[in-house]
CSV table of C-alpha atoms in Angstrom, one decimal:
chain,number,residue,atom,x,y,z
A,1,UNK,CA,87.1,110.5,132.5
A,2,UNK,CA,88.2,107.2,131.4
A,3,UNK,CA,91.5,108.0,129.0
A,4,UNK,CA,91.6,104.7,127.6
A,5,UNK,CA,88.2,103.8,126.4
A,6,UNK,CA,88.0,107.2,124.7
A,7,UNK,CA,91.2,107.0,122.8
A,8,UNK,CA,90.5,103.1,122.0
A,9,UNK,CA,87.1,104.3,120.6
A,10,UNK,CA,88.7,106.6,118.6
A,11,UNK,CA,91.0,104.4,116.9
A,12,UNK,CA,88.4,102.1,116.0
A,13,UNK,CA,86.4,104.6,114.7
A,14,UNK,CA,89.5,105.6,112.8
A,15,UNK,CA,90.2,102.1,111.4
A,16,UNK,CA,86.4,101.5,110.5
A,17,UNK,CA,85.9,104.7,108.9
A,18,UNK,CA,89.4,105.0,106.9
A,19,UNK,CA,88.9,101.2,105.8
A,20,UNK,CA,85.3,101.6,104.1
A,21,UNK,CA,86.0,104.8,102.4
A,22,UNK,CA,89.4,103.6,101.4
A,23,UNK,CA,87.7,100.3,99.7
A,24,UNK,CA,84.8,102.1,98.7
A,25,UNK,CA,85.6,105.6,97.0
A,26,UNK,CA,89.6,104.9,96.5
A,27,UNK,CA,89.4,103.2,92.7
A,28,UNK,CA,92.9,102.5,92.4
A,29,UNK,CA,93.8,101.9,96.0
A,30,UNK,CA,92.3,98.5,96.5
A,31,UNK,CA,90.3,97.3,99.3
A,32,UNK,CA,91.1,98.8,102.6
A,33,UNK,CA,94.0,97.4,104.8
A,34,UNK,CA,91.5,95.4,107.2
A,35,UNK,CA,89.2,94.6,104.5
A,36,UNK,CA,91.9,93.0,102.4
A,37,UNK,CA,93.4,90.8,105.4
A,38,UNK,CA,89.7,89.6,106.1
A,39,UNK,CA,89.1,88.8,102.6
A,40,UNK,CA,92.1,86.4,102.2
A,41,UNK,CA,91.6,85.0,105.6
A,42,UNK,CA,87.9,84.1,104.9
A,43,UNK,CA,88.7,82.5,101.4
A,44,UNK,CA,91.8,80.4,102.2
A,45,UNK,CA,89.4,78.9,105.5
A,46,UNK,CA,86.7,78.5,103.1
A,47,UNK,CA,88.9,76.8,100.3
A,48,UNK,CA,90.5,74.1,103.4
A,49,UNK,CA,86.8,74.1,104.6
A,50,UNK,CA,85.4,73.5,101.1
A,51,UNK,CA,88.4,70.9,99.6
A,52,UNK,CA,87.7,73.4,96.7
A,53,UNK,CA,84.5,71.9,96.0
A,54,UNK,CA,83.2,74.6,93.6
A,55,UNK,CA,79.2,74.1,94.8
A,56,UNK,CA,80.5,75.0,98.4
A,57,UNK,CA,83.1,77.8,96.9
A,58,UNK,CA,80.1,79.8,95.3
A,59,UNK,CA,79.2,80.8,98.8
A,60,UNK,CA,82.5,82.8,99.3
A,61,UNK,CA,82.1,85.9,97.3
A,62,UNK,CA,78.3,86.2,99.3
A,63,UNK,CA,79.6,85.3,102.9
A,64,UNK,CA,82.8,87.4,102.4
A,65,UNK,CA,80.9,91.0,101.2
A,66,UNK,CA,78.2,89.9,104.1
A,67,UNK,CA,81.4,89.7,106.6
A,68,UNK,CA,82.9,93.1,105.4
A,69,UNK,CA,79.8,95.2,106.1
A,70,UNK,CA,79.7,93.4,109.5
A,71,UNK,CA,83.5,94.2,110.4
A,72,UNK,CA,82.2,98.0,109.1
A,73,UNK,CA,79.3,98.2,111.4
A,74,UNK,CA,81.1,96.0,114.5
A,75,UNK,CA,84.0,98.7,114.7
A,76,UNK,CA,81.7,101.4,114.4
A,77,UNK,CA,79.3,100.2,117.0
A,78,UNK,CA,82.5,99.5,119.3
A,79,UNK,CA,84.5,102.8,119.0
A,80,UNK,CA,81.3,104.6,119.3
A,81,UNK,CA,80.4,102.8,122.8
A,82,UNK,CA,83.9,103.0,123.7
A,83,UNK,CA,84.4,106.5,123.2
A,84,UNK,CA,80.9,107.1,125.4
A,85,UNK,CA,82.2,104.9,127.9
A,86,UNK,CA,85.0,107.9,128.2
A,87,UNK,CA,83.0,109.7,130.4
A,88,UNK,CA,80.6,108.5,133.4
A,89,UNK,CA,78.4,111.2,132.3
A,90,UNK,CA,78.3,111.2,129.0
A,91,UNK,CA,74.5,110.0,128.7
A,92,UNK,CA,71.1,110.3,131.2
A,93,UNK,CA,68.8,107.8,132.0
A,94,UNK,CA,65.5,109.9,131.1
A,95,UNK,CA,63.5,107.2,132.4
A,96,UNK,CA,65.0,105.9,135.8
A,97,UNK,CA,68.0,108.2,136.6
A,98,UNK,CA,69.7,105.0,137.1
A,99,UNK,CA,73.8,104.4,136.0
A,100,UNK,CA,74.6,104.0,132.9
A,101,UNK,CA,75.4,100.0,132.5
A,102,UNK,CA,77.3,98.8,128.7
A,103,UNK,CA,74.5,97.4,127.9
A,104,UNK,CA,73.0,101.1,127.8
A,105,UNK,CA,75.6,102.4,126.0
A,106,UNK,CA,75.6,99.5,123.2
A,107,UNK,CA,71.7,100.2,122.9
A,108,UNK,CA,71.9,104.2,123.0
A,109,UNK,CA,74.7,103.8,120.3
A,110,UNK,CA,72.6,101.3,117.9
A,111,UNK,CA,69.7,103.4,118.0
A,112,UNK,CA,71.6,106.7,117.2
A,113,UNK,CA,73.7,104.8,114.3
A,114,UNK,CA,70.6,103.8,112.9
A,115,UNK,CA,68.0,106.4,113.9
A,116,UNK,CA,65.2,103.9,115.6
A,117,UNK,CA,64.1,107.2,117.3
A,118,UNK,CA,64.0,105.9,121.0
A,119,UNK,CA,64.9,108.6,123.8
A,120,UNK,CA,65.3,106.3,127.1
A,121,UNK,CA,68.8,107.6,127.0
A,122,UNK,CA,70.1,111.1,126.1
A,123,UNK,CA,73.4,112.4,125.7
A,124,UNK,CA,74.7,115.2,127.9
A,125,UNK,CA,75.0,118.9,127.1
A,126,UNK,CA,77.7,119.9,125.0
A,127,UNK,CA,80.8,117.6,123.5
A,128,UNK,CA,78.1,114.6,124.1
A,129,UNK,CA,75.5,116.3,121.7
A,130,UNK,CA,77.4,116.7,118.7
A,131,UNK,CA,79.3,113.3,119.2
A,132,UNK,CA,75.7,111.9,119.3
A,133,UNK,CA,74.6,113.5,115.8
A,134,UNK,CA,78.5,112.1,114.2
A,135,UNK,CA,77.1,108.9,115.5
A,136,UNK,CA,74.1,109.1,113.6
A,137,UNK,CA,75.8,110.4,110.7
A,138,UNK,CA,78.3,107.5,110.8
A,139,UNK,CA,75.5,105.2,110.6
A,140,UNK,CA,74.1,107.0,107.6
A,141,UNK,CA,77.5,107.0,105.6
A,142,UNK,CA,77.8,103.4,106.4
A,143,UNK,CA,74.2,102.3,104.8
A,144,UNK,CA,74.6,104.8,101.3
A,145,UNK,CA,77.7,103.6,100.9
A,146,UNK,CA,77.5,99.7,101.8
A,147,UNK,CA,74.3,99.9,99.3
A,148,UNK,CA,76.2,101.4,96.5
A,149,UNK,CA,79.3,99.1,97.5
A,150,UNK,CA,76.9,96.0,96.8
A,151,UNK,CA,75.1,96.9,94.2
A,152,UNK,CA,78.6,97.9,92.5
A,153,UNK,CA,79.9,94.3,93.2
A,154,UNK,CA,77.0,92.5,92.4
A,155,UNK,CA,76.9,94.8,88.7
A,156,UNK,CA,80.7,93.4,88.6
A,157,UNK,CA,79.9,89.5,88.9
A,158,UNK,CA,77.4,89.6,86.6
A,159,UNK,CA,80.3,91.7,83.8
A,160,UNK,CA,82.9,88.9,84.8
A,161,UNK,CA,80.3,86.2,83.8
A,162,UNK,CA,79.0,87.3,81.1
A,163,UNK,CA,82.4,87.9,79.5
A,164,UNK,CA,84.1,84.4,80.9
A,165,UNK,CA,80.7,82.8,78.8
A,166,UNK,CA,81.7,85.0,76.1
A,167,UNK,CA,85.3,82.9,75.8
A,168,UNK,CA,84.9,79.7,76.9
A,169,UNK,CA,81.5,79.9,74.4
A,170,UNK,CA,84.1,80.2,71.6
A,171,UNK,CA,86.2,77.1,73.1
A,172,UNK,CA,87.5,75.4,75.9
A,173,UNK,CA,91.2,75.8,75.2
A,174,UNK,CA,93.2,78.4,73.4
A,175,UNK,CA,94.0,76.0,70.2
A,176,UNK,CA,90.1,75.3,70.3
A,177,UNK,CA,89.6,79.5,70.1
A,178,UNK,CA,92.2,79.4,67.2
A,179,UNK,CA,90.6,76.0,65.3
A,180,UNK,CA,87.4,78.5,65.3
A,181,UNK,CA,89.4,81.5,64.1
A,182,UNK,CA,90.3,79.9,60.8
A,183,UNK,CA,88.2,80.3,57.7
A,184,UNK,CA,90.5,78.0,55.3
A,185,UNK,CA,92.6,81.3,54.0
A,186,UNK,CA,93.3,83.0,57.8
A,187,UNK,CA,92.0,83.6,61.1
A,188,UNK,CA,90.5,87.1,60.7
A,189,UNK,CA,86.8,85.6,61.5
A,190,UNK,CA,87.8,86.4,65.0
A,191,UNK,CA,88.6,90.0,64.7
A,192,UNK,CA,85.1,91.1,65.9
A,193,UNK,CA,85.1,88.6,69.3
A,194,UNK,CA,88.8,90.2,70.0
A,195,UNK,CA,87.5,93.6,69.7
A,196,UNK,CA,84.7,92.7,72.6
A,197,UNK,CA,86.6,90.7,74.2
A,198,UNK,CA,89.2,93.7,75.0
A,199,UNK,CA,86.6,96.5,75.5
A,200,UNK,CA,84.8,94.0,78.3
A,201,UNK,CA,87.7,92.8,79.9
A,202,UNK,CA,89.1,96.7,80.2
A,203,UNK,CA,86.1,97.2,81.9
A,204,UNK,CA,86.1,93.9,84.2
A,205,UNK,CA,89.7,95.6,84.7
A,206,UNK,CA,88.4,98.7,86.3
A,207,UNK,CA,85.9,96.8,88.0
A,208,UNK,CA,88.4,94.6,89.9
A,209,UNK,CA,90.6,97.7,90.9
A,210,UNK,CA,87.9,99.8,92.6
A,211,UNK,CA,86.5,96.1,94.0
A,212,UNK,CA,89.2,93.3,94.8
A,213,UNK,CA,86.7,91.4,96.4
A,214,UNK,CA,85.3,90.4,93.0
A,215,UNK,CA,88.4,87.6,92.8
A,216,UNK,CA,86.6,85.9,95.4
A,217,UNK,CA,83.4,85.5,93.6
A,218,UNK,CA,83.9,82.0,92.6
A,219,UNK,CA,81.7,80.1,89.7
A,220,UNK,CA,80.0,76.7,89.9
A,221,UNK,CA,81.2,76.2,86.5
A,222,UNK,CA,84.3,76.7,84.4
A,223,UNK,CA,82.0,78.3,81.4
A,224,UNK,CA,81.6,81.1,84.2
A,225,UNK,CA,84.8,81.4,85.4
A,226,UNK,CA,86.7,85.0,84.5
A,227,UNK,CA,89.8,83.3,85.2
A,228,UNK,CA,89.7,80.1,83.0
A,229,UNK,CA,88.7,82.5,80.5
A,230,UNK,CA,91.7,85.0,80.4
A,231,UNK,CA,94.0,82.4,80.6
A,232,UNK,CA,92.0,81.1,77.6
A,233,UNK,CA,92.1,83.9,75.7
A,234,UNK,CA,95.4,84.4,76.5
A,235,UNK,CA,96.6,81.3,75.2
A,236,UNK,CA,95.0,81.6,72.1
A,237,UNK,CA,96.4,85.4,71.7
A,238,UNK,CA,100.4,83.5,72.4
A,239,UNK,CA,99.4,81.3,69.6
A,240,UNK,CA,98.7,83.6,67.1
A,241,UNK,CA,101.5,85.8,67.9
A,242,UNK,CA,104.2,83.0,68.2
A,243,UNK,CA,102.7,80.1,66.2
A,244,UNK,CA,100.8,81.3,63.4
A,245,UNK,CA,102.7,83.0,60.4
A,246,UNK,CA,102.2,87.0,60.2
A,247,UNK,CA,100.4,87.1,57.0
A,248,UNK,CA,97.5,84.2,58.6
A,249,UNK,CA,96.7,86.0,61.8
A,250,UNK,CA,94.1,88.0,62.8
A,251,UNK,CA,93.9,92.0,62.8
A,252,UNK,CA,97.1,93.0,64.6
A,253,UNK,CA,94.9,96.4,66.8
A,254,UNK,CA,93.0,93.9,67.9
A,255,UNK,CA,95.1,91.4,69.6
A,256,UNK,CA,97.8,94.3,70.1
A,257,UNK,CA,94.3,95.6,72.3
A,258,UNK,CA,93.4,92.2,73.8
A,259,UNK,CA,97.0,91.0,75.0
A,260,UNK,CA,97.2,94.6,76.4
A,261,UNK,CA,94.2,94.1,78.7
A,262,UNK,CA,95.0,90.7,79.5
A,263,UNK,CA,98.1,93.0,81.1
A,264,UNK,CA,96.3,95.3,83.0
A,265,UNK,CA,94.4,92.1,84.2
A,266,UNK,CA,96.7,90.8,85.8
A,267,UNK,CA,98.2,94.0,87.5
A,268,UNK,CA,95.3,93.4,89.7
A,269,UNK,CA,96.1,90.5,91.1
A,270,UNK,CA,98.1,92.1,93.8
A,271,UNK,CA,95.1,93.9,95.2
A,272,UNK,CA,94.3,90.6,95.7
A,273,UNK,CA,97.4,88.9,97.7
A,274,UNK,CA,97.8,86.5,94.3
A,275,UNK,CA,101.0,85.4,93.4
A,276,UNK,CA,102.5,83.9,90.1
A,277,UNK,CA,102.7,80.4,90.1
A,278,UNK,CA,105.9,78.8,91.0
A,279,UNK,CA,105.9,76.9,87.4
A,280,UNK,CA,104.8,77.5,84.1
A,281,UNK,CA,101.3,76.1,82.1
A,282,UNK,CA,102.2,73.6,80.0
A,283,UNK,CA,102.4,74.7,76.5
A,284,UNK,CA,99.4,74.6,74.1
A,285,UNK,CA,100.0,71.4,71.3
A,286,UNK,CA,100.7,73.3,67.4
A,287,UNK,CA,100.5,69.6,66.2
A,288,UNK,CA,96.7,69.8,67.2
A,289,UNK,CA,96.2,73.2,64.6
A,290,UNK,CA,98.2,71.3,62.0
A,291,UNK,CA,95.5,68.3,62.3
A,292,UNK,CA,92.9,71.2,61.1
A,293,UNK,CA,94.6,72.2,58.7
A,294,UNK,CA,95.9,75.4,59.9
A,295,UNK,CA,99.5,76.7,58.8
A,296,UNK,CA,101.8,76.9,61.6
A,297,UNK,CA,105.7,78.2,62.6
A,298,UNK,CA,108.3,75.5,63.7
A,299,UNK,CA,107.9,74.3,67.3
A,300,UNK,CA,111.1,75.4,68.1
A,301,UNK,CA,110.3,78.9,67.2
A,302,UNK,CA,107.3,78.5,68.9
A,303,UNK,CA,108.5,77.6,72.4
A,304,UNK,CA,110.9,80.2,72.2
A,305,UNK,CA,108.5,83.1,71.5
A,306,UNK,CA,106.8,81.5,74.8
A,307,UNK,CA,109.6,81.2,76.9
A,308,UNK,CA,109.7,85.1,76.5
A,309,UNK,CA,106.3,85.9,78.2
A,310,UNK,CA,106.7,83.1,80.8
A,311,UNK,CA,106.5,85.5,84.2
A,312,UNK,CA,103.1,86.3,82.0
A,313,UNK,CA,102.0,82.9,82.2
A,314,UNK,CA,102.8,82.1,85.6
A,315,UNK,CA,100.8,84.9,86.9
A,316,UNK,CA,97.7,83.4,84.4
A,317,UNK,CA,97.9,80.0,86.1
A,318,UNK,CA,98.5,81.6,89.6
A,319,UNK,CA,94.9,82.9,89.8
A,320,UNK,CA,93.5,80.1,88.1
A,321,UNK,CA,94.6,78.4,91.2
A,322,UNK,CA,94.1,80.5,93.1
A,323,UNK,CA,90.4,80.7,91.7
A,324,UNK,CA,90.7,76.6,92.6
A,325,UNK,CA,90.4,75.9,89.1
A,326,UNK,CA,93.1,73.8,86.7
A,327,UNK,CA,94.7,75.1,83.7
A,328,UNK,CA,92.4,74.5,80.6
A,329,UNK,CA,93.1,72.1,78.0
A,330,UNK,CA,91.9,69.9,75.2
C-alpha cells in the first residue's frame, strides 16, 4: 500500500470535484477556487500575448471554457490513477498476468471515466470494485454537467451581445443616448428602451454570477461589447439624474430600475478579480446637450452630483479596461 499516492489521489479528486460543482451548481458563489485563478491567469497572458488586439482577444472566452473542462478532466484522470496506484494490486491484467505499469493505470482509468467498454484490465475484488464504478460515475457527472455548463455560457454571450447592441444601437456615448431621448418638450421617448434595458441587464446580472467566466468573452467590436455598453448607459442615466432638470427627464421607475441594475452589475466584478480604476472617467460635456437644444442644470451642479457616485464610476471604467476597451466618447 502506497500511503501517498492514495491520499494525493484523493485530494485531487477533492479539488476537481469540489471546483466544478462549486462553479457549476453554486449561482451566487462564483467560479470555483482553481477555476477562477486559471481564468485570470489565461486572460492577463492572453491580453500581453495579444497587445489587446481585439481580433486575437475573441479567442479568450473559447480557449479559456476549452482550458477549464481540461483542468476538470486532467485532475480527475490524475487522482483517479493516483489513488489506484495506492495499491500493487488494485487491478489484473486479464490478458497477460503481467504488472501493472502507469501507463496501465492511466488507460484502465480513461476507459472507466468514459465507459469505452474495454476489459484488458479489471479491478480487484472488493474496495477496487466500487472505486471502479465512482470512477465511471465521475466521468458521467463531468460530461452532463460540462454540457449544461457550455451550453449555459454560450446562451450567456449571446444575452450580453444582444443587449450591448441594444445600447450602443441607441448611441455611442451617454450624451448621444440623451440627444436621442429628447422629443423637443422632454426625454420620456426613452422610457420604453430603459425598461428593457433594466429587465436584460438583471438577467445578464444573474448570468454573470452563476458564470464569471462570461467577463472573459471579449467582442471584436465595441457595438458588442457589454462593458462599453453599461458604462454607456450609465453615463447617460448620471446625466439625466444630475444634468437635466426634474420636470424634463424621463420616467423616474425606470431609471430608478436601470441605475439599480447597473449596481448589481457591477457587484459582479469581484467574481471576476476586477478592480475599480485608480482614476475617474472623464466627465460627459453638458455644453454638447445645450448645442441640441436640450435644457440643462449648471455645470457646477452638475459635477457635484458626479463627484458623489465617483467609486461608481471607477468601477465602470475598471472593467472597461479591464475588457481592453477605452472609455466611450463623442
Amino acid at each position: 500500500m502506497n500511503a501517498f499516492f492514495f491520499i494525493l489521489g484523493i485530494l485531487l479528486l477533492l479539488i476537481a470535484i469540489i471546483d466544478l460543482l462549486w462553479t457549476i451548481l453554486w449561482v451566487d458563489g462564483g467560479a470555483g477556487p482553481v477555476s477562477s485563478r486559471l481564468t485570470t491567469l489565461l486572460w492577463n497572458g492572453l491580453r500581453k500575448i495579444s497587445n489587446d488586439k481585439s481580433r486575437l482577444l475573441s479567442l479568450a472566452g473559447p480557449l479559456i471554457l476549452t482550458a477549464t473542462l481540461f483542468m476538470w478532466v486532467g485532475l480527475m484522470w490524475a487522482g483517479w490513477t493516483f489513488l489506484f496506484a495506492g495499491a500493487e494490486n488494485s487491478l489484473i491484467d486479464t490478458r497477460d498476468q503481467e504488472p501493472i505499469t502507469w501507463a496501465a493505470r492511466i488507460y484502465f482509468v480513461a476507459y472507466s471515466m468514459f465507459t469505452m467498454g474495454n476489459g484488458d484490465f479489471s479491478p480487484k475484488d472488493g474496495f477496487w470494485q466500487i472505486a471502479t464504478s465512482f470512477t465511471t460515475a465521475s466521468g458521467m457527472l463531468f460530461v452532463t454537467l460540462g454540457v449544461s455548463y457550455v451550453l449555459s455560457v454560450l446562451g450567456g454571450v449571446t444575452q450580453k451581445r444582444s443587449f450591448a447592441e441594444g445600447i450602443t444601437g441607441q448611441g455611442k456615448s451617454g450624451v448621444m443616448i440623451v440627444k436621442q431621448s429628447w422629443n423637443g418638450e422632454d426625454c420620456s421617448s426613452i422610457d420604453l428602451l430603459l425598461k428593457d434595458a433594466a429587465a436584460q441587464l438583471s438577467t445578464l446580472t444573474q448570468q454573470h454570477k452563476a458564470y464569471p467566466i462570461l467577463h472573459y468573452y471579449h467582442s471584436q467590436n465595441t457595438e458588442q461589447s457589454s462593458a462599453v455598453a453599461v458604462a454607456i448607459l450609465d453615463e447617460a442615466l448620471s446625466l439625466f439624474k444630475y444634468g437635466i432638470p426634474e420636470t424634463k427627464r424621463p420616467n423616474k421607475v425606470w431609471t430608478t430600475e436601470a441605475s439599480s441594475s447597473v449596481q448589481s452589475h457591477l457587484s459582479t466584478l469581484n467574481s471576476a478579480f476586477i478592480k475599480p480604476a485608480d482614476s475617474t472617467p472623464p466627465l460627459p460635456e453638458l455644453s454638447k446637450l445645450q448645442t441640441f437644444g436640450l435644457p440643462t442644470k449648471d455645470q457646477d451642479d452638475f459635477e457635484q452630483g458626479l463627484s458623489s457616485i465617483e467609486e461608481r464610476r471607477k468601477k465602470l471604467l475598471g472593467m472597461i479596461q479591464a475588457d481592453a476597451w477605452d472609455w466611450p466618447m463623442e
